[in-house]
């Protein structure tokens, strides 16, 4: 411990022997760390927006289905529990929000055109906390209750059906007895979505109205559940599994939408690769600085070895010097990143290049997302790799022969 | 009691395509408490012999014994430990660590030895006073004269009471007044602590302070003189 104290003292003071070189290196590390964190915040914000949009498009964070529903999403695969039983169990589970739905493949027909769609019978009040649709109505209104007899469809479907708000359409599907089940609905609302396919294939009606149409009493096909954070849903999955038993399939959104889940994985990988690439650029400067610092102090190193300091003390001195330099750069870089992201919290308008982004479900306003994980990642990578990079010059310094080092010209 | 024993030491350096015999079958015994000068012209082998005694350089053949322990076969870490605990060094130049103050330079060896802060302060204050550097404790080497720097180096060499102090041309960069002051410090410390001093030099004034002078030429001992010091 006492050796560490003298070694740390020497490392710190040696850093400031060449003040300009140290400050330049600290500045380089700071800018590198800032770039790591800032860029990751931008990318994280974009992916976060995509994931939220994807989750709000219906899946929620967790979904419950009857076993086999995902292979055959038909009216024959109703959940074994009815509305009241579901409410009793899920209301007691302390969930952030949940909503039961009935969704079946259907055909919607206007006076001119027909299209294949997915009909969702929903509880409008509960859905407000889960899906984007209530907030995306661009004409008319959203559904007002489970018994609402109107229907809400997407803008593109409205155009494809060559119909309009207030007009009637017929929705046709099958009931559990494989008999045709159909009903006329008046279009009461039109929504727009980030993804074209949502507007073309999703139609929403009151849950009770759809249940009556399909002759399924108070049964549903799925339950969507929200948790506090889409990244941490395992606890919610377990809670719901415990409440609903083994007859149902409880899946997190990452398994329901593997594309979005893979985006998160890709983002995590990107953050790591980006951080490492920047560090590699920095490492040349770092190693060069340390090599120069050691080269300038060969005689002192020889003196310390001659006086009885073990080679480990010399190695530790160079490594600590490197870590102190990196720590200063990290602190400054992290502060810079935070200060530069803070004023951008209200969003960056990227509409000029937004067409491609919207195709992937991301909006034209980018909200940088500074996460502790990315800050920790940048700090750990820089410190970890910096430690490794400093080992080479430190090792060389510790291997000097005392007398050769002292007499080195 | 024998502080240092060298038996048939040989050391050859390669310089260009020539072999230079720095030590040529050197045998030597130094008693504890001696004040001894190794005298030789440049290239005569005195520094090589000093480095071999201090465990800084290994001889090609022969044996080196310090305080009854053979050291020429020791590992690096064992030699480091030996130098740390038993030998004090004063070099010709680059003696001090520039980023440390006089007191910190003196405390350096004690800190590596693991002595407590209180003990370090007590000893460093006493020794700095003894070598006449009271009041200069917080100065860095760049803020001191050459003579003062050498006295700090002497203080550091002696502060942990080693059995042996090896000094290589300690007065080479000093004026005559500073040299005399430094040598008087050497003599006083030798008398007070009974520390063995081995000084490599070709400075006649230094030899005047020694009780024994060993003259070397071309890596061999050519004369061994006992004398009354000035």
XYZ file of C-alpha atoms in Angstrom:
639
model
C 0.000 0.000 0.000
C 2.855 2.375 0.857
C 4.593 1.374 -2.377
C 1.384 2.116 -4.253
C 1.252 5.554 -2.657
C 4.752 6.555 -3.767
C 4.171 4.992 -7.189
C 0.888 6.910 -7.598
C 2.564 10.135 -6.446
C 5.342 9.670 -8.980
C 2.845 8.815 -11.734
C 0.743 11.909 -11.055
C 3.700 14.295 -10.889
C 5.349 12.778 -13.932
C 2.150 13.437 -15.880
C 2.645 17.153 -15.382
C 6.337 17.265 -16.297
C 5.297 17.750 -19.891
C 2.126 19.709 -19.325
C 1.379 20.407 -22.964
C 1.717 16.800 -24.029
C -0.501 15.647 -21.187
C -3.151 18.259 -21.928
C -3.175 17.346 -25.617
C -3.608 13.683 -24.763
C -6.346 14.442 -22.224
C -8.092 16.545 -24.877
C -7.806 13.707 -27.408
C -9.232 11.186 -24.953
C -12.018 13.619 -24.029
C -13.030 14.171 -27.638
C -12.887 10.432 -28.293
C -15.030 9.640 -25.270
C -17.431 12.424 -26.194
C -17.735 10.950 -29.704
C -18.322 7.480 -28.283
C -21.085 8.565 -25.938
C -22.689 11.181 -28.194
C -22.846 8.919 -31.250
C -24.149 6.032 -29.202
C -26.804 8.337 -27.721
C -27.968 9.299 -31.222
C -28.075 5.693 -32.396
C -29.669 4.563 -29.158
C -32.316 7.270 -29.550
C -33.107 6.127 -33.078
C -33.350 2.465 -32.149
C -35.320 3.304 -29.043
C -37.798 5.210 -31.191
C -38.070 2.254 -33.555
C -38.615 -0.189 -30.728
C -41.214 2.007 -29.017
C -43.041 2.489 -32.284
C -42.961 -1.224 -32.883
C -44.204 -2.006 -29.393
C -46.931 0.625 -29.570
C -48.107 -0.794 -32.863
C -49.786 -3.509 -30.804
C -47.553 -6.111 -29.227
C -47.072 -4.344 -25.915
C -44.136 -5.571 -23.882
C -45.662 -8.979 -23.195
C -48.442 -10.903 -24.910
C -50.564 -13.830 -23.817
C -52.080 -16.316 -26.255
C -53.475 -19.778 -26.202
C -50.806 -22.365 -26.984
C -50.695 -22.739 -30.769
C -52.305 -19.374 -31.540
C -49.201 -17.988 -33.172
C -49.143 -20.888 -35.647
C -52.868 -20.653 -36.301
C -54.164 -17.195 -35.376
C -57.825 -18.115 -35.824
C -60.977 -17.849 -33.772
C -60.569 -21.507 -32.790
C -57.601 -20.590 -30.604
C -59.343 -18.471 -27.993
C -57.729 -18.024 -24.609
C -59.105 -20.530 -22.088
C -59.997 -17.680 -19.675
C -62.845 -15.260 -20.237
C -62.744 -11.494 -19.725
C -63.831 -11.608 -16.095
C -61.325 -14.309 -15.152
C -58.535 -12.438 -16.906
C -59.465 -9.196 -15.163
C -59.539 -10.873 -11.767
C -56.071 -12.364 -12.219
C -54.301 -9.539 -14.064
C -55.706 -6.647 -12.020
C -54.269 -8.354 -8.964
C -50.841 -8.746 -10.573
C -49.875 -5.095 -10.186
C -49.145 -4.593 -13.890
C -48.496 -1.167 -15.397
C -51.244 -1.690 -17.996
C -52.949 -4.540 -19.790
C -55.678 -5.009 -22.367
C -57.441 -8.078 -23.738
C -58.288 -8.261 -27.424
C -59.866 -10.451 -29.964
C -58.097 -10.485 -33.274
C -58.972 -12.578 -36.299
C -58.225 -12.572 -39.994
C -61.076 -10.959 -41.877
C -62.135 -9.461 -45.188
C -63.310 -5.870 -45.292
C -65.500 -4.799 -48.177
C -66.620 -1.373 -49.257
C -69.088 -0.703 -52.038
C -66.157 -0.844 -54.484
C -63.219 -2.884 -53.108
C -62.312 -5.715 -50.731
C -59.158 -6.269 -48.757
C -57.796 -8.895 -46.374
C -57.190 -7.399 -42.911
C -56.807 -8.284 -39.276
C -59.839 -7.302 -37.246
C -59.096 -6.208 -33.689
C -61.862 -6.092 -31.112
C -60.473 -3.881 -28.379
C -61.251 -2.108 -25.143
C -60.534 1.542 -26.147
C -59.877 2.738 -22.603
C -57.312 0.079 -21.847
C -55.700 0.376 -25.283
C -54.940 4.054 -24.715
C -52.088 2.996 -22.408
C -50.725 0.470 -24.879
C -51.094 1.303 -28.569
C -50.401 4.274 -30.787
C -53.809 4.185 -32.507
C -55.814 6.378 -30.104
C -53.233 9.118 -30.593
C -52.938 8.692 -34.346
C -56.469 9.470 -35.419
C -56.299 11.955 -38.306
C -60.012 12.019 -39.168
C -63.113 11.251 -37.150
C -62.711 9.759 -33.682
C -61.338 6.769 -31.851
C -63.633 4.091 -30.463
C -65.576 5.172 -27.382
C -66.202 1.854 -25.646
C -66.222 -1.908 -25.971
C -69.744 -1.749 -27.465
C -68.934 0.951 -30.007
C -70.431 -0.113 -33.309
C -68.081 1.927 -35.432
C -64.796 0.876 -36.997
C -61.423 2.657 -37.221
C -59.246 1.937 -40.233
C -55.937 3.153 -41.649
C -55.549 5.978 -44.171
C -54.126 3.708 -46.850
C -56.857 1.114 -46.413
C -59.441 3.870 -46.682
C -57.905 4.875 -50.010
C -57.626 1.284 -51.204
C -61.276 0.637 -50.421
C -62.180 3.865 -52.230
C -64.457 4.771 -49.388
C -64.570 7.560 -46.822
C -65.176 8.499 -43.222
C -68.833 7.931 -42.253
C -69.467 5.348 -44.911
C -70.306 1.733 -44.177
C -68.132 -1.310 -44.744
C -68.773 -4.997 -44.213
C -66.329 -7.122 -42.271
C -66.471 -10.854 -42.766
C -64.721 -13.642 -40.841
C -65.483 -17.098 -39.404
C -66.996 -18.042 -36.056
C -65.770 -21.035 -33.979
C -68.215 -23.304 -35.853
C -66.566 -22.311 -39.127
C -69.680 -20.446 -40.171
C -69.443 -17.082 -41.869
C -69.675 -14.249 -39.355
C -70.150 -10.794 -40.777
C -71.303 -7.392 -39.785
C -71.660 -3.916 -41.175
C -69.642 -1.137 -39.538
C -69.629 2.593 -40.078
C -66.155 4.113 -40.450
C -65.882 6.445 -37.474
C -62.147 7.107 -37.490
C -59.075 7.036 -39.685
C -55.560 6.600 -38.340
C -52.091 7.021 -39.749
C -49.114 4.879 -38.783
C -45.352 5.054 -39.302
C -45.431 1.789 -41.188
C -47.587 1.581 -44.299
C -48.477 -2.032 -43.604
C -50.219 -1.041 -40.365
C -52.481 1.377 -42.197
C -53.293 -1.257 -44.814
C -54.013 -4.254 -42.619
C -55.304 -3.208 -39.195
C -58.921 -2.385 -38.416
C -60.288 -1.730 -34.926
C -63.767 -2.190 -33.506
C -65.309 -2.454 -30.020
C -64.408 -5.719 -28.297
C -67.965 -6.652 -27.303
C -69.242 -5.822 -30.764
C -66.675 -8.141 -32.365
C -67.311 -10.877 -29.767
C -71.038 -10.778 -30.635
C -70.266 -10.823 -34.330
C -68.043 -13.904 -33.916
C -70.339 -15.630 -31.385
C -67.582 -16.018 -28.787
C -69.393 -14.502 -25.800
C -66.742 -12.876 -23.534
C -63.698 -14.734 -24.841
C -60.596 -13.141 -26.359
C -57.568 -14.288 -28.353
C -54.809 -12.270 -26.737
C -53.759 -10.036 -23.883
C -51.188 -7.246 -24.319
C -49.311 -6.092 -21.226
C -46.991 -3.153 -20.555
C -44.151 -3.075 -18.051
C -42.064 -0.169 -16.759
C -39.277 -0.540 -19.307
C -39.220 -2.514 -22.522
C -35.670 -3.604 -21.794
C -36.595 -5.337 -18.576
C -39.716 -7.434 -19.130
C -38.624 -10.767 -17.731
C -40.140 -10.045 -14.329
C -43.473 -9.141 -15.943
C -43.385 -12.313 -18.049
C -42.813 -14.397 -14.937
C -45.542 -12.628 -12.980
C -48.096 -13.204 -15.743
C -47.030 -16.839 -16.167
C -47.511 -17.378 -12.451
C -50.968 -15.773 -12.572
C -52.351 -17.404 -15.714
C -50.875 -20.890 -15.456
C -49.402 -23.218 -18.038
C -52.335 -23.368 -20.443
C -51.333 -20.112 -22.067
C -48.243 -18.878 -23.875
C -46.697 -15.760 -22.301
C -44.045 -14.168 -24.496
C -41.975 -10.983 -24.305
C -41.995 -8.608 -27.259
C -38.484 -9.718 -28.174
C -39.905 -13.088 -29.181
C -42.998 -11.634 -30.785
C -41.037 -9.203 -32.936
C -37.628 -10.692 -33.533
C -36.742 -7.957 -36.033
C -37.000 -5.287 -33.360
C -35.236 -7.488 -30.853
C -32.379 -8.002 -33.281
C -32.187 -4.223 -33.755
C -31.453 -3.877 -30.073
C -28.797 -6.551 -30.236
C -27.288 -4.920 -33.317
C -27.307 -1.565 -31.518
C -25.513 -3.028 -28.528
C -22.954 -4.536 -30.880
C -22.627 -1.282 -32.791
C -22.042 0.660 -29.578
C -19.262 -1.704 -28.583
C -17.632 -1.717 -32.036
C -17.862 2.080 -32.333
C -16.358 2.512 -28.895
C -13.507 0.130 -29.665
C -12.801 1.721 -33.073
C -12.483 5.164 -31.495
C -10.325 3.780 -28.737
C -8.002 2.103 -31.248
C -7.445 5.518 -32.841
C -6.764 6.953 -29.384
C -4.512 4.114 -28.357
C -1.812 5.117 -30.853
C -1.560 8.508 -29.167
C -1.678 6.969 -25.729
C 1.041 4.406 -26.383
C 3.173 7.029 -28.105
C 2.802 9.357 -25.122
C 3.778 6.620 -22.707
C 6.715 5.463 -24.820
C 8.011 9.037 -24.963
C 7.446 9.518 -21.243
C 9.346 6.331 -20.447
C 12.110 7.147 -22.920
C 12.631 10.548 -21.301
C 12.925 8.969 -17.862
C 15.131 5.969 -18.545
C 17.824 7.183 -16.118
C 15.308 7.813 -13.351
C 13.863 4.371 -13.878
C 17.373 2.947 -13.651
C 17.947 4.926 -10.459
C 14.774 3.625 -8.862
C 15.675 0.048 -9.820
C 19.190 0.549 -8.457
C 17.788 1.828 -5.177
C 15.821 -1.365 -4.766
C 12.417 -0.738 -6.325
C 11.188 -3.936 -7.890
C 10.315 -4.027 -11.593
C 6.647 -4.317 -10.613
C 6.859 -0.853 -9.047
C 8.079 0.602 -12.337
C 5.388 -1.251 -14.279
C 2.724 -0.031 -11.877
C 4.010 3.527 -12.160
C 3.620 3.634 -15.962
C 0.251 1.869 -15.871
C -1.061 4.233 -13.176
C 0.204 7.197 -15.176
C -1.751 5.916 -18.168
C -4.882 5.288 -16.101
C -4.720 8.744 -14.506
C -4.459 10.306 -17.932
C -7.382 8.240 -19.181
C -9.465 9.006 -16.101
C -9.061 12.737 -16.663
C -10.026 12.309 -20.315
C -12.976 10.110 -19.384
C -14.311 12.556 -16.810
C -14.016 15.467 -19.203
C -15.375 13.524 -22.185
C -18.339 12.206 -20.242
C -19.131 15.699 -18.962
C -18.868 17.088 -22.498
C -21.173 14.385 -23.820
C -23.730 15.054 -21.122
C -23.559 18.809 -21.692
C -23.964 18.412 -25.451
C -26.840 15.918 -25.220
C -28.737 17.872 -22.576
C -29.900 20.697 -24.882
C -30.919 18.155 -27.542
C -33.397 16.336 -25.332
C -36.284 18.071 -27.099
C -35.246 16.325 -30.296
C -33.205 16.897 -33.452
C -35.194 17.472 -36.625
C -33.805 15.093 -39.229
C -36.713 15.411 -41.641
C -34.319 16.205 -44.483
C -33.094 12.625 -44.339
C -36.107 11.085 -42.678
C -37.685 9.140 -45.568
C -35.411 6.170 -45.082
C -35.756 6.310 -41.324
C -39.543 6.310 -41.444
C -39.406 3.189 -43.558
C -37.802 1.465 -40.587
C -40.366 2.822 -38.176
C -38.310 5.686 -36.810
C -39.663 9.223 -36.686
C -38.243 12.342 -38.335
C -37.297 13.791 -34.959
C -34.334 12.122 -33.310
C -34.212 12.082 -29.533
C -30.678 11.312 -28.306
C -30.843 8.810 -25.498
C -28.007 8.941 -22.989
C -27.970 5.670 -21.100
C -25.872 4.790 -18.096
C -24.990 1.553 -19.878
C -23.379 3.438 -22.775
C -21.494 5.751 -20.416
C -20.262 2.757 -18.447
C -19.389 0.943 -21.686
C -17.261 3.867 -22.938
C -15.541 4.224 -19.566
C -14.909 0.520 -19.129
C -13.636 0.050 -22.698
C -11.302 3.043 -22.495
C -9.976 2.051 -19.074
C -9.780 -1.656 -19.911
C -8.137 -1.308 -23.301
C -6.046 1.621 -22.040
C -4.733 -0.620 -19.308
C -3.831 -3.271 -21.879
C -2.265 -0.709 -24.239
C -0.125 0.711 -21.442
C 1.236 -2.701 -20.488
C 3.691 -2.800 -23.385
C 5.617 0.416 -22.559
C 5.240 -0.342 -18.843
C 6.671 -3.815 -19.293
C 9.582 -2.477 -21.311
C 10.301 0.130 -18.644
C 10.273 -2.493 -15.918
C 12.718 -4.698 -17.841
C 15.533 -2.144 -17.919
C 18.824 -3.186 -16.385
C 19.498 -0.562 -13.685
C 23.066 0.189 -14.642
C 22.348 0.340 -18.378
C 19.441 2.664 -17.748
C 21.386 4.978 -15.429
C 24.219 5.344 -17.917
C 21.934 5.734 -20.950
C 22.704 8.942 -22.824
C 34.146 -8.502 10.197
C 34.164 -8.591 6.417
C 31.627 -6.356 4.699
C 32.577 -7.181 1.105
C 34.523 -10.050 -0.391
C 35.295 -10.385 -4.073
C 36.958 -13.551 -5.315
C 38.613 -13.727 -8.735
C 36.132 -11.457 -10.486
C 36.286 -11.243 -14.259
C 34.163 -9.124 -16.553
C 34.684 -8.516 -20.244
C 32.827 -6.015 -22.409
C 32.542 -6.163 -26.159
C 33.299 -2.803 -27.760
C 33.120 -2.914 -31.544
C 35.181 -5.945 -32.471
C 37.363 -5.669 -29.369
C 37.008 -7.374 -26.011
C 37.710 -5.010 -23.114
C 38.667 -6.607 -19.822
C 36.938 -4.415 -17.225
C 37.753 -6.803 -14.374
C 40.678 -9.132 -14.656
C 40.780 -11.669 -11.808
C 40.065 -9.126 -9.078
C 40.038 -10.368 -5.493
C 39.346 -8.022 -2.643
C 38.205 -7.975 0.953
C 36.723 -4.904 2.654
C 36.165 -4.773 6.399
C 33.000 -3.378 7.915
C 33.307 0.294 8.777
C 35.958 0.941 6.160
C 36.293 4.174 4.288
C 37.809 3.019 1.019
C 38.561 4.534 -2.341
C 38.752 2.657 -5.603
C 41.017 4.716 -7.752
C 41.664 4.259 -11.431
C 41.833 6.285 -14.595
C 38.766 6.213 -16.832
C 38.169 2.679 -18.097
C 40.295 1.228 -15.319
C 37.486 -0.934 -13.944
C 36.542 0.904 -10.740
C 32.899 1.514 -11.722
C 32.535 -2.066 -12.975
C 33.838 -3.357 -9.663
C 31.530 -1.003 -7.751
C 28.532 -2.190 -9.805
C 29.443 -5.825 -9.210
C 29.660 -5.206 -5.456
C 26.311 -3.402 -5.543
C 24.568 -6.179 -7.455
C 23.905 -3.836 -10.350
C 26.021 -5.818 -12.781
C 26.925 -9.487 -12.770
C 30.547 -10.596 -13.234
C 31.327 -13.146 -15.932
C 33.039 -15.275 -13.335
C 34.104 -15.103 -9.724
C 32.179 -14.536 -6.529
C 30.808 -11.497 -4.719
C 29.923 -11.744 -1.042
C 28.125 -9.039 0.935
C 27.934 -9.406 4.717
C 28.621 -13.115 4.418
C 26.090 -13.761 1.658
C 27.044 -14.662 -1.894
C 25.155 -12.359 -4.249
C 26.450 -12.955 -7.780
C 23.962 -15.772 -8.375
C 20.917 -14.063 -6.909
C 17.781 -13.420 -8.950
C 16.791 -9.887 -9.969
C 14.174 -9.579 -7.272
C 16.583 -10.850 -4.611
C 19.203 -8.368 -5.758
C 16.612 -5.572 -5.622
C 15.771 -6.575 -2.065
C 19.469 -6.682 -1.147
C 20.081 -3.214 -2.566
C 16.973 -1.899 -0.864
C 17.846 -3.166 2.592
C 21.637 -3.280 2.760
C 23.220 -0.937 0.239
C 23.066 2.811 -0.244
C 24.047 4.332 -3.569
C 25.404 7.724 -4.546
C 25.917 8.183 -8.251
C 27.849 10.791 -10.165
C 24.748 12.415 -11.668
C 21.008 11.906 -12.082
C 20.952 10.922 -8.454
C 17.588 12.289 -7.523
C 14.061 11.874 -8.777
C 13.203 15.301 -10.205
C 9.488 15.295 -9.331
C 10.115 14.597 -5.654
C 11.238 17.116 -3.052
C 14.442 16.683 -1.071
C 12.504 15.104 1.784
C 10.553 12.824 -0.560
C 13.763 11.735 -2.271
C 15.240 10.861 1.095
C 12.065 9.042 2.105
C 11.841 7.155 -1.195
C 13.875 4.138 -0.105
C 12.129 3.994 3.274
C 8.769 4.151 1.553
C 9.705 1.236 -0.707
C 10.921 -0.558 2.408
C 7.472 -0.031 3.915
C 8.332 2.173 6.882
C 5.528 4.160 8.471
C 5.057 7.833 7.595
C 5.933 8.955 11.114
C 9.170 6.973 11.111
C 10.066 8.285 7.662
C 9.535 11.877 8.695
C 11.530 11.413 11.874
C 14.480 9.825 10.098
C 14.468 12.109 7.062
C 14.352 15.250 9.226
C 17.271 14.018 11.287
C 19.441 13.033 8.340
C 18.690 16.185 6.329
C 19.733 18.176 9.376
C 22.874 16.091 9.655
C 23.915 16.759 6.048
C 23.171 20.463 6.472
C 19.981 20.714 4.464
C 17.539 21.861 7.131
C 15.105 24.308 5.593
C 15.527 22.879 2.125
C 13.316 19.839 2.679
C 10.595 20.960 0.319
C 12.816 21.985 -2.555
C 12.887 19.940 -5.691
C 16.272 18.969 -7.228
C 16.013 21.683 -9.882
C 15.833 24.263 -7.075
C 19.067 23.096 -5.434
C 22.776 23.384 -6.287
C 24.802 20.368 -7.406
C 26.396 20.066 -3.968
C 23.041 20.224 -2.217
C 21.668 17.573 -4.572
C 24.581 15.264 -3.800
C 24.021 15.781 -0.084
C 20.385 14.794 -0.539
C 21.630 11.681 -2.344
C 23.974 10.939 0.552
C 21.143 11.460 3.017
C 19.002 9.031 1.027
C 21.840 6.501 0.872
C 22.444 6.561 4.606
C 18.972 7.191 6.027
C 17.939 3.563 6.299
C 21.274 2.671 7.932
C 22.638 0.321 5.258
C 25.752 -1.693 6.001
C 27.392 -0.469 2.826
C 27.379 2.791 0.856
C 28.714 2.737 -2.698
C 29.522 6.071 -4.298
C 30.560 6.407 -7.909
C 32.454 9.627 -8.652
C 30.309 11.562 -6.166
C 32.354 14.748 -6.491
C 32.843 14.710 -10.248
C 30.321 17.455 -10.905
C 31.072 19.547 -7.803
C 33.371 22.473 -7.187
C 36.153 22.025 -4.628
C 34.239 23.625 -1.767
C 31.152 21.499 -2.329
C 33.396 18.433 -2.707
C 35.029 19.046 0.637
C 31.687 19.613 2.343
C 30.332 16.402 0.884
C 33.390 14.378 1.836
C 33.246 15.694 5.404
C 29.655 14.471 5.531
C 30.841 11.057 4.293
C 33.539 10.872 6.936
C 31.214 11.940 9.715
C 28.558 9.417 8.748
C 31.196 6.698 8.467
C 32.403 7.450 11.967
C 28.962 7.901 13.476
C 27.195 4.862 12.018
C 30.224 2.663 11.288
C 28.887 2.351 7.747
C 31.264 0.954 5.145
C 31.951 3.498 2.412
C 33.377 2.429 -0.960
C 34.010 5.354 -3.259
C 35.084 5.033 -6.865
C 37.027 8.107 -7.897
C 40.074 9.453 -9.616
C 39.941 12.655 -7.563
C 43.044 13.001 -5.381
C 41.171 15.067 -2.807
C 38.696 12.224 -2.250
C 41.546 9.779 -1.795
C 42.925 12.070 0.868
C 39.881 11.375 3.042
C 40.097 7.568 2.665
C 41.828 5.206 5.104
C 42.416 2.699 2.346
C 43.005 3.311 -1.360
C 42.896 0.543 -3.928
C 44.399 1.471 -7.261
C 43.270 -0.264 -10.406
C 44.572 -0.296 -13.945
C 43.113 -2.138 -16.914
C 40.777 -4.113 -14.699
C 43.407 -5.268 -12.240
C 44.301 -4.164 -8.721
C 47.767 -2.746 -8.887
C 48.078 -1.242 -5.436
C 46.358 -1.471 -2.052
C 47.383 1.285 0.354
C 46.406 1.752 3.987
C 46.764 5.392 4.998
C 45.854 7.939 7.611
C 42.970 10.021 6.423
C 43.194 13.824 6.304
